mmCIF file of N, CA and C in Angstrom:
data_model
loop_
_atom_site.group_PDB
_atom_site.id
_atom_site.type_symbol
_atom_site.label_atom_id
_atom_site.label_comp_id
_atom_site.label_asym_id
_atom_site.label_seq_id
_atom_site.Cartn_x
_atom_site.Cartn_y
_atom_site.Cartn_z
ATOM 1 N N UNK A 1 -42.229 20.317 41.544
ATOM 2 C CA UNK A 1 -41.929 18.889 41.525
ATOM 3 C C UNK A 1 -40.503 18.677 41.031
ATOM 4 N N UNK A 2 -39.753 17.868 41.750
ATOM 5 C CA UNK A 2 -38.390 17.614 41.352
ATOM 6 C C UNK A 2 -38.324 16.582 40.226
ATOM 7 N N UNK A 3 -37.274 16.642 39.457
ATOM 8 C CA UNK A 3 -37.078 15.732 38.339
ATOM 9 C C UNK A 3 -36.249 14.547 38.804
ATOM 10 N N UNK A 4 -36.726 13.347 38.540
ATOM 11 C CA UNK A 4 -35.951 12.137 38.872
ATOM 12 C C UNK A 4 -34.961 11.865 37.770
ATOM 13 N N UNK A 5 -33.771 11.500 38.175
ATOM 14 C CA UNK A 5 -32.730 11.111 37.226
ATOM 15 C C UNK A 5 -32.872 9.619 36.996
ATOM 16 N N UNK A 6 -32.879 9.216 35.734
ATOM 17 C CA UNK A 6 -33.005 7.798 35.392
ATOM 18 C C UNK A 6 -31.874 7.446 34.438
ATOM 19 N N UNK A 7 -31.132 6.400 34.767
ATOM 20 C CA UNK A 7 -29.977 5.989 33.959
ATOM 21 C C UNK A 7 -29.968 4.465 33.835
ATOM 22 N N UNK A 8 -29.792 3.971 32.636
ATOM 23 C CA UNK A 8 -29.661 2.531 32.390
ATOM 24 C C UNK A 8 -28.196 2.131 32.555
ATOM 25 N N UNK A 9 -27.956 1.062 33.299
ATOM 26 C CA UNK A 9 -26.607 0.518 33.486
ATOM 27 C C UNK A 9 -26.542 -0.855 32.840
ATOM 28 N N UNK A 10 -25.639 -1.032 31.895
ATOM 29 C CA UNK A 10 -25.379 -2.329 31.264
ATOM 30 C C UNK A 10 -23.880 -2.525 31.192
ATOM 31 N N UNK A 11 -23.452 -3.764 31.289
ATOM 32 C CA UNK A 11 -22.028 -4.086 31.150
ATOM 33 C C UNK A 11 -21.871 -5.416 30.424
ATOM 34 N N UNK A 12 -20.853 -5.486 29.609
ATOM 35 C CA UNK A 12 -20.535 -6.747 28.922
ATOM 36 C C UNK A 12 -19.883 -7.737 29.877
ATOM 37 N N UNK A 13 -19.534 -7.304 31.075
ATOM 38 C CA UNK A 13 -18.899 -8.165 32.068
ATOM 39 C C UNK A 13 -19.874 -9.067 32.834
ATOM 40 N N UNK A 14 -21.178 -8.872 32.571
ATOM 41 C CA UNK A 14 -22.222 -9.727 33.162
ATOM 42 C C UNK A 14 -23.091 -10.230 32.014
ATOM 43 N N UNK A 15 -23.759 -11.380 32.201
ATOM 44 C CA UNK A 15 -24.593 -11.915 31.120
ATOM 45 C C UNK A 15 -25.680 -10.932 30.702
ATOM 46 N N UNK A 16 -25.964 -10.903 29.431
ATOM 47 C CA UNK A 16 -27.074 -10.092 28.926
ATOM 48 C C UNK A 16 -28.387 -10.616 29.515
ATOM 49 N N UNK A 17 -29.363 -9.743 29.611
ATOM 50 C CA UNK A 17 -30.660 -10.169 30.141
ATOM 51 C C UNK A 17 -31.369 -11.067 29.149
ATOM 52 N N UNK A 18 -32.275 -11.881 29.670
ATOM 53 C CA UNK A 18 -33.116 -12.735 28.821
ATOM 54 C C UNK A 18 -34.360 -11.914 28.498
ATOM 55 N N UNK A 19 -34.438 -11.399 27.305
ATOM 56 C CA UNK A 19 -35.554 -10.546 26.936
ATOM 57 C C UNK A 19 -35.142 -9.097 26.855
ATOM 58 N N UNK A 20 -36.100 -8.209 26.651
ATOM 59 C CA UNK A 20 -35.814 -6.792 26.404
ATOM 60 C C UNK A 20 -35.684 -5.965 27.682
ATOM 61 N N UNK A 21 -34.882 -6.421 28.617
ATOM 62 C CA UNK A 21 -34.752 -5.779 29.911
ATOM 63 C C UNK A 21 -33.370 -5.187 30.070
ATOM 64 N N UNK A 22 -33.237 -4.263 30.971
ATOM 65 C CA UNK A 22 -31.939 -3.688 31.326
ATOM 66 C C UNK A 22 -31.320 -4.513 32.446
ATOM 67 N N UNK A 23 -29.997 -4.561 32.484
ATOM 68 C CA UNK A 23 -29.334 -5.216 33.605
ATOM 69 C C UNK A 23 -29.593 -4.450 34.883
ATOM 70 N N UNK A 24 -29.674 -3.128 34.763
ATOM 71 C CA UNK A 24 -29.896 -2.289 35.938
ATOM 72 C C UNK A 24 -30.414 -0.923 35.521
ATOM 73 N N UNK A 25 -31.188 -0.333 36.419
ATOM 74 C CA UNK A 25 -31.676 1.016 36.221
ATOM 75 C C UNK A 25 -31.432 1.794 37.502
ATOM 76 N N UNK A 26 -30.864 2.978 37.359
ATOM 77 C CA UNK A 26 -30.704 3.884 38.479
ATOM 78 C C UNK A 26 -31.807 4.939 38.353
ATOM 79 N N UNK A 27 -32.597 5.076 39.414
ATOM 80 C CA UNK A 27 -33.626 6.109 39.466
ATOM 81 C C UNK A 27 -33.285 6.999 40.638
ATOM 82 N N UNK A 28 -32.961 8.231 40.339
ATOM 83 C CA UNK A 28 -32.488 9.193 41.308
ATOM 84 C C UNK A 28 -31.231 8.603 41.973
ATOM 85 N N UNK A 29 -31.327 8.184 43.227
ATOM 86 C CA UNK A 29 -30.131 7.644 43.905
ATOM 87 C C UNK A 29 -30.331 6.195 44.351
ATOM 88 N N UNK A 30 -31.258 5.497 43.705
ATOM 89 C CA UNK A 30 -31.522 4.105 44.030
ATOM 90 C C UNK A 30 -31.284 3.262 42.782
ATOM 91 N N UNK A 31 -30.666 2.107 42.949
ATOM 92 C CA UNK A 31 -30.347 1.230 41.834
ATOM 93 C C UNK A 31 -31.164 -0.051 41.930
ATOM 94 N N UNK A 32 -31.725 -0.475 40.809
ATOM 95 C CA UNK A 32 -32.514 -1.702 40.716
ATOM 96 C C UNK A 32 -31.783 -2.631 39.732
ATOM 97 N N UNK A 33 -31.340 -3.773 40.207
ATOM 98 C CA UNK A 33 -30.617 -4.722 39.359
ATOM 99 C C UNK A 33 -31.523 -5.903 39.044
ATOM 100 N N UNK A 34 -31.522 -6.304 37.777
ATOM 101 C CA UNK A 34 -32.284 -7.488 37.376
ATOM 102 C C UNK A 34 -31.725 -8.720 38.076
ATOM 103 N N UNK A 35 -32.580 -9.702 38.291
ATOM 104 C CA UNK A 35 -32.145 -10.953 38.906
ATOM 105 C C UNK A 35 -31.005 -11.575 38.129
ATOM 106 N N UNK A 36 -30.010 -12.062 38.828
ATOM 107 C CA UNK A 36 -28.814 -12.628 38.196
ATOM 108 C C UNK A 36 -28.803 -14.140 38.306
ATOM 109 N N UNK A 37 -28.524 -14.764 37.182
ATOM 110 C CA UNK A 37 -28.401 -16.214 37.113
ATOM 111 C C UNK A 37 -26.953 -16.626 37.279
ATOM 112 N N UNK A 38 -26.742 -17.915 37.478
ATOM 113 C CA UNK A 38 -25.393 -18.453 37.554
ATOM 114 C C UNK A 38 -24.845 -18.756 36.184
ATOM 115 N N UNK A 39 -24.918 -17.770 35.278
ATOM 116 C CA UNK A 39 -24.464 -17.960 33.901
ATOM 117 C C UNK A 39 -23.054 -17.416 33.730
ATOM 118 N N UNK A 40 -22.259 -18.148 32.986
ATOM 119 C CA UNK A 40 -20.935 -17.699 32.602
ATOM 120 C C UNK A 40 -21.077 -16.679 31.478
ATOM 121 N N UNK A 41 -20.470 -15.513 31.622
ATOM 122 C CA UNK A 41 -20.641 -14.458 30.629
ATOM 123 C C UNK A 41 -20.030 -14.842 29.287
ATOM 124 N N UNK A 42 -18.938 -15.602 29.281
ATOM 125 C CA UNK A 42 -18.251 -15.965 28.022
ATOM 126 C C UNK A 42 -19.065 -16.982 27.223
ATOM 127 N N UNK A 43 -19.600 -17.992 27.883
ATOM 128 C CA UNK A 43 -20.311 -19.052 27.163
ATOM 129 C C UNK A 43 -21.815 -18.792 27.069
ATOM 130 N N UNK A 44 -22.359 -17.991 27.959
ATOM 131 C CA UNK A 44 -23.799 -17.766 27.978
ATOM 132 C C UNK A 44 -24.566 -18.962 28.560
ATOM 133 N N UNK A 45 -23.846 -19.882 29.165
ATOM 134 C CA UNK A 45 -24.452 -21.098 29.728
ATOM 135 C C UNK A 45 -24.379 -21.075 31.256
ATOM 136 N N UNK A 46 -25.291 -21.805 31.880
ATOM 137 C CA UNK A 46 -25.196 -21.956 33.335
ATOM 138 C C UNK A 46 -23.890 -22.676 33.673
ATOM 139 N N UNK A 47 -23.249 -22.261 34.766
ATOM 140 C CA UNK A 47 -22.019 -22.905 35.170
ATOM 141 C C UNK A 47 -22.302 -24.308 35.666
ATOM 142 N N UNK A 48 -21.331 -25.188 35.505
ATOM 143 C CA UNK A 48 -21.439 -26.557 36.011
ATOM 144 C C UNK A 48 -21.212 -26.541 37.529
ATOM 145 N N UNK A 49 -21.707 -27.570 38.190
ATOM 146 C CA UNK A 49 -21.443 -27.719 39.620
ATOM 147 C C UNK A 49 -22.672 -27.582 40.491
ATOM 148 N N UNK A 50 -23.833 -27.419 39.881
ATOM 149 C CA UNK A 50 -25.074 -27.403 40.651
ATOM 150 C C UNK A 50 -25.393 -26.046 41.263
ATOM 151 N N UNK A 51 -26.284 -26.091 42.233
ATOM 152 C CA UNK A 51 -26.868 -24.879 42.781
ATOM 153 C C UNK A 51 -25.850 -23.997 43.508
ATOM 154 N N UNK A 52 -24.878 -24.583 44.193
ATOM 155 C CA UNK A 52 -23.877 -23.772 44.896
ATOM 156 C C UNK A 52 -23.027 -22.994 43.903
ATOM 157 N N UNK A 53 -22.594 -23.649 42.846
ATOM 158 C CA UNK A 53 -21.783 -22.970 41.813
ATOM 159 C C UNK A 53 -22.586 -21.895 41.110
ATOM 160 N N UNK A 54 -23.869 -22.168 40.872
ATOM 161 C CA UNK A 54 -24.714 -21.172 40.221
ATOM 162 C C UNK A 54 -24.952 -19.977 41.144
ATOM 163 N N UNK A 55 -25.138 -20.222 42.424
ATOM 164 C CA UNK A 55 -25.333 -19.133 43.388
ATOM 165 C C UNK A 55 -24.095 -18.235 43.423
ATOM 166 N N UNK A 56 -22.919 -18.847 43.485
ATOM 167 C CA UNK A 56 -21.674 -18.087 43.499
ATOM 168 C C UNK A 56 -21.538 -17.245 42.226
ATOM 169 N N UNK A 57 -21.816 -17.849 41.067
ATOM 170 C CA UNK A 57 -21.698 -17.123 39.807
ATOM 171 C C UNK A 57 -22.717 -15.990 39.716
ATOM 172 N N UNK A 58 -23.922 -16.201 40.226
ATOM 173 C CA UNK A 58 -24.939 -15.133 40.243
ATOM 174 C C UNK A 58 -24.426 -13.935 41.053
ATOM 175 N N UNK A 59 -23.779 -14.202 42.182
ATOM 176 C CA UNK A 59 -23.227 -13.123 43.015
ATOM 177 C C UNK A 59 -22.070 -12.406 42.294
ATOM 178 N N UNK A 60 -21.257 -13.159 41.580
ATOM 179 C CA UNK A 60 -20.171 -12.571 40.785
ATOM 180 C C UNK A 60 -20.785 -11.656 39.727
ATOM 181 N N UNK A 61 -21.801 -12.150 39.026
ATOM 182 C CA UNK A 61 -22.443 -11.350 37.980
ATOM 183 C C UNK A 61 -23.052 -10.060 38.545
ATOM 184 N N UNK A 62 -23.677 -10.175 39.724
ATOM 185 C CA UNK A 62 -24.224 -8.998 40.372
ATOM 186 C C UNK A 62 -23.092 -7.998 40.644
ATOM 187 N N UNK A 63 -21.947 -8.474 41.084
ATOM 188 C CA UNK A 63 -20.815 -7.593 41.354
ATOM 189 C C UNK A 63 -20.324 -6.841 40.143
ATOM 190 N N UNK A 64 -20.378 -7.460 38.975
ATOM 191 C CA UNK A 64 -19.954 -6.802 37.737
ATOM 192 C C UNK A 64 -20.882 -5.640 37.406
ATOM 193 N N UNK A 65 -22.171 -5.812 37.665
ATOM 194 C CA UNK A 65 -23.121 -4.729 37.431
ATOM 195 C C UNK A 65 -22.929 -3.617 38.441
ATOM 196 N N UNK A 66 -22.690 -3.995 39.699
ATOM 197 C CA UNK A 66 -22.385 -3.004 40.718
ATOM 198 C C UNK A 66 -21.168 -2.165 40.305
ATOM 199 N N UNK A 67 -20.134 -2.862 39.840
ATOM 200 C CA UNK A 67 -18.897 -2.202 39.433
ATOM 201 C C UNK A 67 -19.158 -1.211 38.294
ATOM 202 N N UNK A 68 -20.013 -1.581 37.352
ATOM 203 C CA UNK A 68 -20.335 -0.711 36.219
ATOM 204 C C UNK A 68 -21.004 0.586 36.665
ATOM 205 N N UNK A 69 -21.598 0.565 37.836
ATOM 206 C CA UNK A 69 -22.277 1.754 38.397
ATOM 207 C C UNK A 69 -21.397 2.426 39.482
ATOM 208 N N UNK A 70 -20.122 2.044 39.552
ATOM 209 C CA UNK A 70 -19.209 2.567 40.564
ATOM 210 C C UNK A 70 -19.688 2.251 41.990
ATOM 211 N N UNK A 71 -20.269 1.075 42.171
ATOM 212 C CA UNK A 71 -20.715 0.600 43.468
ATOM 213 C C UNK A 71 -19.991 -0.698 43.790
ATOM 214 N N UNK A 72 -20.250 -1.243 44.968
ATOM 215 C CA UNK A 72 -19.711 -2.549 45.306
ATOM 216 C C UNK A 72 -20.690 -3.264 46.243
ATOM 217 N N UNK A 73 -20.314 -4.427 46.695
ATOM 218 C CA UNK A 73 -21.209 -5.254 47.505
ATOM 219 C C UNK A 73 -21.622 -4.600 48.821
ATOM 220 N N UNK A 74 -20.784 -3.699 49.342
ATOM 221 C CA UNK A 74 -21.142 -3.064 50.602
ATOM 222 C C UNK A 74 -22.351 -2.155 50.469
ATOM 223 N N UNK A 75 -22.723 -1.788 49.249
ATOM 224 C CA UNK A 75 -23.879 -0.936 49.005
ATOM 225 C C UNK A 75 -25.200 -1.717 49.005
ATOM 226 N N UNK A 76 -25.138 -3.030 48.923
ATOM 227 C CA UNK A 76 -26.361 -3.843 48.859
ATOM 228 C C UNK A 76 -26.992 -3.952 50.238
ATOM 229 N N UNK A 77 -28.293 -3.670 50.336
ATOM 230 C CA UNK A 77 -28.975 -3.812 51.599
ATOM 231 C C UNK A 77 -30.077 -4.864 51.569
ATOM 232 N N UNK A 78 -30.472 -5.309 50.358
ATOM 233 C CA UNK A 78 -31.511 -6.356 50.271
ATOM 234 C C UNK A 78 -31.366 -7.123 48.972
ATOM 235 N N UNK A 79 -31.599 -8.414 49.058
ATOM 236 C CA UNK A 79 -31.683 -9.272 47.877
ATOM 237 C C UNK A 79 -32.890 -10.180 48.012
ATOM 238 N N UNK A 80 -33.328 -10.726 46.905
ATOM 239 C CA UNK A 80 -34.324 -11.774 46.897
ATOM 240 C C UNK A 80 -33.672 -12.979 46.226
ATOM 241 N N UNK A 81 -33.690 -14.113 46.892
ATOM 242 C CA UNK A 81 -33.129 -15.344 46.327
ATOM 243 C C UNK A 81 -34.305 -16.199 45.861
ATOM 244 N N UNK A 82 -34.276 -16.581 44.604
ATOM 245 C CA UNK A 82 -35.323 -17.433 44.041
ATOM 246 C C UNK A 82 -34.763 -18.836 43.822
ATOM 247 N N UNK A 83 -35.407 -19.832 44.373
ATOM 248 C CA UNK A 83 -34.944 -21.224 44.275
ATOM 249 C C UNK A 83 -35.962 -22.080 43.550
ATOM 250 N N UNK A 84 -35.476 -23.049 42.797
ATOM 251 C CA UNK A 84 -36.341 -24.034 42.144
ATOM 252 C C UNK A 84 -36.754 -25.136 43.111
ATOM 253 N N UNK A 85 -35.913 -25.404 44.107
ATOM 254 C CA UNK A 85 -36.169 -26.512 45.006
ATOM 255 C C UNK A 85 -35.771 -26.102 46.427
ATOM 256 N N UNK A 86 -36.711 -26.171 47.348
ATOM 257 C CA UNK A 86 -36.449 -25.761 48.740
ATOM 258 C C UNK A 86 -35.319 -26.612 49.366
ATOM 259 N N UNK A 87 -35.092 -27.785 48.838
ATOM 260 C CA UNK A 87 -34.008 -28.631 49.352
ATOM 261 C C UNK A 87 -32.624 -28.030 49.087
ATOM 262 N N UNK A 88 -32.540 -27.038 48.198
ATOM 263 C CA UNK A 88 -31.276 -26.352 47.909
ATOM 264 C C UNK A 88 -31.027 -25.184 48.858
ATOM 265 N N UNK A 89 -31.974 -24.919 49.744
ATOM 266 C CA UNK A 89 -31.871 -23.752 50.628
ATOM 267 C C UNK A 89 -30.573 -23.728 51.417
ATOM 268 N N UNK A 90 -30.230 -24.835 52.073
ATOM 269 C CA UNK A 90 -29.014 -24.852 52.906
ATOM 270 C C UNK A 90 -27.748 -24.630 52.100
ATOM 271 N N UNK A 91 -27.663 -25.212 50.924
ATOM 272 C CA UNK A 91 -26.485 -25.034 50.076
ATOM 273 C C UNK A 91 -26.330 -23.587 49.620
ATOM 274 N N UNK A 92 -27.412 -22.984 49.178
ATOM 275 C CA UNK A 92 -27.357 -21.593 48.752
ATOM 276 C C UNK A 92 -27.068 -20.691 49.940
ATOM 277 N N UNK A 93 -27.668 -20.990 51.075
ATOM 278 C CA UNK A 93 -27.436 -20.204 52.279
ATOM 279 C C UNK A 93 -25.955 -20.251 52.681
ATOM 280 N N UNK A 94 -25.333 -21.409 52.527
ATOM 281 C CA UNK A 94 -23.905 -21.567 52.835
ATOM 282 C C UNK A 94 -23.060 -20.636 51.941
ATOM 283 N N UNK A 95 -23.342 -20.662 50.643
ATOM 284 C CA UNK A 95 -22.614 -19.797 49.694
ATOM 285 C C UNK A 95 -22.876 -18.335 50.022
ATOM 286 N N UNK A 96 -24.128 -17.993 50.251
ATOM 287 C CA UNK A 96 -24.536 -16.622 50.531
ATOM 288 C C UNK A 96 -23.821 -16.094 51.776
ATOM 289 N N UNK A 97 -23.841 -16.889 52.857
ATOM 290 C CA UNK A 97 -23.209 -16.470 54.119
ATOM 291 C C UNK A 97 -21.697 -16.285 53.928
ATOM 292 N N UNK A 98 -21.049 -17.245 53.269
ATOM 293 C CA UNK A 98 -19.611 -17.164 53.027
ATOM 294 C C UNK A 98 -19.275 -15.959 52.143
ATOM 295 N N UNK A 99 -20.088 -15.738 51.138
ATOM 296 C CA UNK A 99 -19.835 -14.653 50.179
ATOM 297 C C UNK A 99 -19.809 -13.286 50.870
ATOM 298 N N UNK A 100 -20.775 -13.037 51.718
ATOM 299 C CA UNK A 100 -20.892 -11.715 52.335
ATOM 300 C C UNK A 100 -19.985 -11.555 53.557
ATOM 301 N N UNK A 101 -19.385 -12.627 54.035
ATOM 302 C CA UNK A 101 -18.655 -12.580 55.316
ATOM 303 C C UNK A 101 -17.348 -11.818 55.273
ATOM 304 N N UNK A 102 -16.675 -11.758 54.126
ATOM 305 C CA UNK A 102 -15.315 -11.217 54.190
ATOM 306 C C UNK A 102 -14.992 -10.156 53.181
ATOM 307 N N UNK A 103 -13.784 -9.718 53.261
ATOM 308 C CA UNK A 103 -13.226 -8.780 52.284
ATOM 309 C C UNK A 103 -13.985 -7.490 52.170
ATOM 310 N N UNK A 104 -14.169 -7.057 50.946
ATOM 311 C CA UNK A 104 -14.821 -5.769 50.704
ATOM 312 C C UNK A 104 -16.343 -5.886 50.722
ATOM 313 N N UNK A 105 -16.865 -6.979 51.211
ATOM 314 C CA UNK A 105 -18.316 -7.159 51.236
ATOM 315 C C UNK A 105 -18.945 -6.702 52.541
ATOM 316 N N UNK A 106 -18.169 -6.132 53.414
ATOM 317 C CA UNK A 106 -18.711 -5.514 54.608
ATOM 318 C C UNK A 106 -18.877 -6.407 55.813
ATOM 319 N N UNK A 107 -18.751 -7.716 55.653
ATOM 320 C CA UNK A 107 -18.837 -8.629 56.792
ATOM 321 C C UNK A 107 -20.238 -8.953 57.273
ATOM 322 N N UNK A 108 -21.257 -8.370 56.652
ATOM 323 C CA UNK A 108 -22.626 -8.659 57.045
ATOM 324 C C UNK A 108 -23.447 -9.007 55.816
ATOM 325 N N UNK A 109 -24.345 -9.958 55.978
ATOM 326 C CA UNK A 109 -25.266 -10.284 54.890
ATOM 327 C C UNK A 109 -26.327 -9.216 54.804
ATOM 328 N N UNK A 110 -26.703 -8.824 53.590
ATOM 329 C CA UNK A 110 -27.837 -7.916 53.475
ATOM 330 C C UNK A 110 -29.125 -8.653 53.801
ATOM 331 N N UNK A 111 -30.168 -7.920 54.061
ATOM 332 C CA UNK A 111 -31.462 -8.509 54.275
ATOM 333 C C UNK A 111 -31.818 -9.313 53.030
ATOM 334 N N UNK A 112 -32.500 -10.441 53.200
ATOM 335 C CA UNK A 112 -32.827 -11.267 52.054
ATOM 336 C C UNK A 112 -34.191 -11.899 52.226
ATOM 337 N N UNK A 113 -34.843 -12.149 51.090
ATOM 338 C CA UNK A 113 -36.108 -12.868 51.045
ATOM 339 C C UNK A 113 -35.886 -14.097 50.188
ATOM 340 N N UNK A 114 -36.697 -15.096 50.377
ATOM 341 C CA UNK A 114 -36.611 -16.332 49.606
ATOM 342 C C UNK A 114 -37.950 -16.593 48.939
ATOM 343 N N UNK A 115 -37.900 -16.947 47.666
ATOM 344 C CA UNK A 115 -39.097 -17.347 46.928
ATOM 345 C C UNK A 115 -38.797 -18.625 46.167
ATOM 346 N N UNK A 116 -39.800 -19.472 46.043
ATOM 347 C CA UNK A 116 -39.657 -20.685 45.244
ATOM 348 C C UNK A 116 -40.189 -20.426 43.846
ATOM 349 N N UNK A 117 -39.495 -20.939 42.851
ATOM 350 C CA UNK A 117 -39.895 -20.789 41.453
ATOM 351 C C UNK A 117 -40.667 -22.013 40.998
ATOM 352 N N UNK A 118 -41.694 -21.763 40.196
ATOM 353 C CA UNK A 118 -42.391 -22.905 39.608
ATOM 354 C C UNK A 118 -42.079 -23.018 38.120
ATOM 355 N N UNK A 119 -41.815 -21.917 37.456
ATOM 356 C CA UNK A 119 -41.426 -21.913 36.042
ATOM 357 C C UNK A 119 -40.086 -21.192 35.936
ATOM 358 N N UNK A 120 -39.151 -21.772 35.195
ATOM 359 C CA UNK A 120 -37.807 -21.244 35.185
ATOM 360 C C UNK A 120 -37.240 -21.177 33.770
ATOM 361 N N UNK A 121 -36.830 -19.972 33.320
ATOM 362 C CA UNK A 121 -36.110 -19.919 32.066
ATOM 363 C C UNK A 121 -34.726 -20.558 32.218
ATOM 364 N N UNK A 122 -34.235 -21.198 31.196
ATOM 365 C CA UNK A 122 -32.913 -21.817 31.184
ATOM 366 C C UNK A 122 -32.731 -22.884 32.265
ATOM 367 N N UNK A 123 -33.800 -23.400 32.810
ATOM 368 C CA UNK A 123 -33.739 -24.443 33.853
ATOM 369 C C UNK A 123 -32.836 -24.042 35.011
ATOM 370 N N UNK A 124 -32.832 -22.771 35.332
ATOM 371 C CA UNK A 124 -31.967 -22.286 36.423
ATOM 372 C C UNK A 124 -32.407 -22.884 37.745
ATOM 373 N N UNK A 125 -31.453 -23.071 38.625
ATOM 374 C CA UNK A 125 -31.749 -23.572 39.961
ATOM 375 C C UNK A 125 -31.828 -22.449 40.974
ATOM 376 N N UNK A 126 -31.119 -21.346 40.687
ATOM 377 C CA UNK A 126 -31.081 -20.241 41.645
ATOM 378 C C UNK A 126 -30.947 -18.921 40.902
ATOM 379 N N UNK A 127 -31.588 -17.916 41.438
ATOM 380 C CA UNK A 127 -31.456 -16.531 40.938
ATOM 381 C C UNK A 127 -31.249 -15.654 42.146
ATOM 382 N N UNK A 128 -30.297 -14.733 42.068
ATOM 383 C CA UNK A 128 -30.118 -13.747 43.142
ATOM 384 C C UNK A 128 -30.534 -12.409 42.554
ATOM 385 N N UNK A 129 -31.540 -11.818 43.183
ATOM 386 C CA UNK A 129 -32.105 -10.585 42.683
ATOM 387 C C UNK A 129 -32.004 -9.482 43.713
ATOM 388 N N UNK A 130 -31.072 -8.549 43.513
ATOM 389 C CA UNK A 130 -31.046 -7.381 44.384
ATOM 390 C C UNK A 130 -32.319 -6.597 44.151
ATOM 391 N N UNK A 131 -32.883 -6.013 45.171
ATOM 392 C CA UNK A 131 -34.117 -5.298 44.948
ATOM 393 C C UNK A 131 -34.099 -3.916 45.546
ATOM 394 N N UNK A 132 -35.199 -3.240 45.542
ATOM 395 C CA UNK A 132 -35.277 -1.808 45.742
ATOM 396 C C UNK A 132 -34.647 -1.275 47.030
ATOM 397 N N UNK A 133 -34.361 0.019 46.950
ATOM 398 C CA UNK A 133 -33.796 0.757 48.077
ATOM 399 C C UNK A 133 -32.554 0.076 48.659
ATOM 400 N N UNK A 134 -31.597 -0.257 47.807
ATOM 401 C CA UNK A 134 -30.493 -1.045 48.296
ATOM 402 C C UNK A 134 -29.145 -0.372 48.226
ATOM 403 N N UNK A 135 -29.036 0.848 47.833
ATOM 404 C CA UNK A 135 -27.720 1.446 47.673
ATOM 405 C C UNK A 135 -27.556 2.648 48.558
ATOM 406 N N UNK A 136 -26.403 2.788 49.106
ATOM 407 C CA UNK A 136 -26.079 3.981 49.862
ATOM 408 C C UNK A 136 -26.057 5.158 48.893
ATOM 409 N N UNK A 137 -26.569 6.299 49.260
ATOM 410 C CA UNK A 137 -26.591 7.454 48.349
ATOM 411 C C UNK A 137 -25.232 7.815 47.791
ATOM 412 N N UNK A 138 -24.151 7.596 48.534
ATOM 413 C CA UNK A 138 -22.808 7.955 48.038
ATOM 414 C C UNK A 138 -22.373 7.106 46.863
ATOM 415 N N UNK A 139 -23.057 6.016 46.618
ATOM 416 C CA UNK A 139 -22.664 5.086 45.550
ATOM 417 C C UNK A 139 -23.041 5.652 44.178
ATOM 418 N N UNK A 140 -24.145 6.367 44.083
ATOM 419 C CA UNK A 140 -24.648 6.848 42.806
ATOM 420 C C UNK A 140 -24.352 8.332 42.712
ATOM 421 N N UNK A 141 -23.653 8.719 41.651
ATOM 422 C CA UNK A 141 -23.364 10.135 41.487
ATOM 423 C C UNK A 141 -24.408 10.768 40.574
ATOM 424 N N UNK A 142 -24.643 12.015 40.775
ATOM 425 C CA UNK A 142 -25.622 12.740 39.945
ATOM 426 C C UNK A 142 -24.954 13.334 38.753
#
């Protein structure tokens, strides 16, 4: 039986988790990142500007965790977007599509799922949660 490599990834460049969780865990060559809120790392508060601003900040926060693991947005193959209100879908989708369209993000949106939230810590409007099997093997070094 082979031994799985497990490594915790945390960075001060992204908001700390709410509770006793890791920002990210690498298991063998796959990375699992905790859902990211639209929180400003300096203030610890949700950014002003509503759901679009929070979605953008959540993606920025995700990028900081990727960077801490020597990865980038091109390594993401799936996310789960959690919304408090289905009426925010189009606004978040606009940010999401624009975010992944250019630069070092590969020009393509990763596969995504949508879930509606009924209970929300910090009254968040949006959470972007990268989920399993999402990194190219070259991203994680042994």
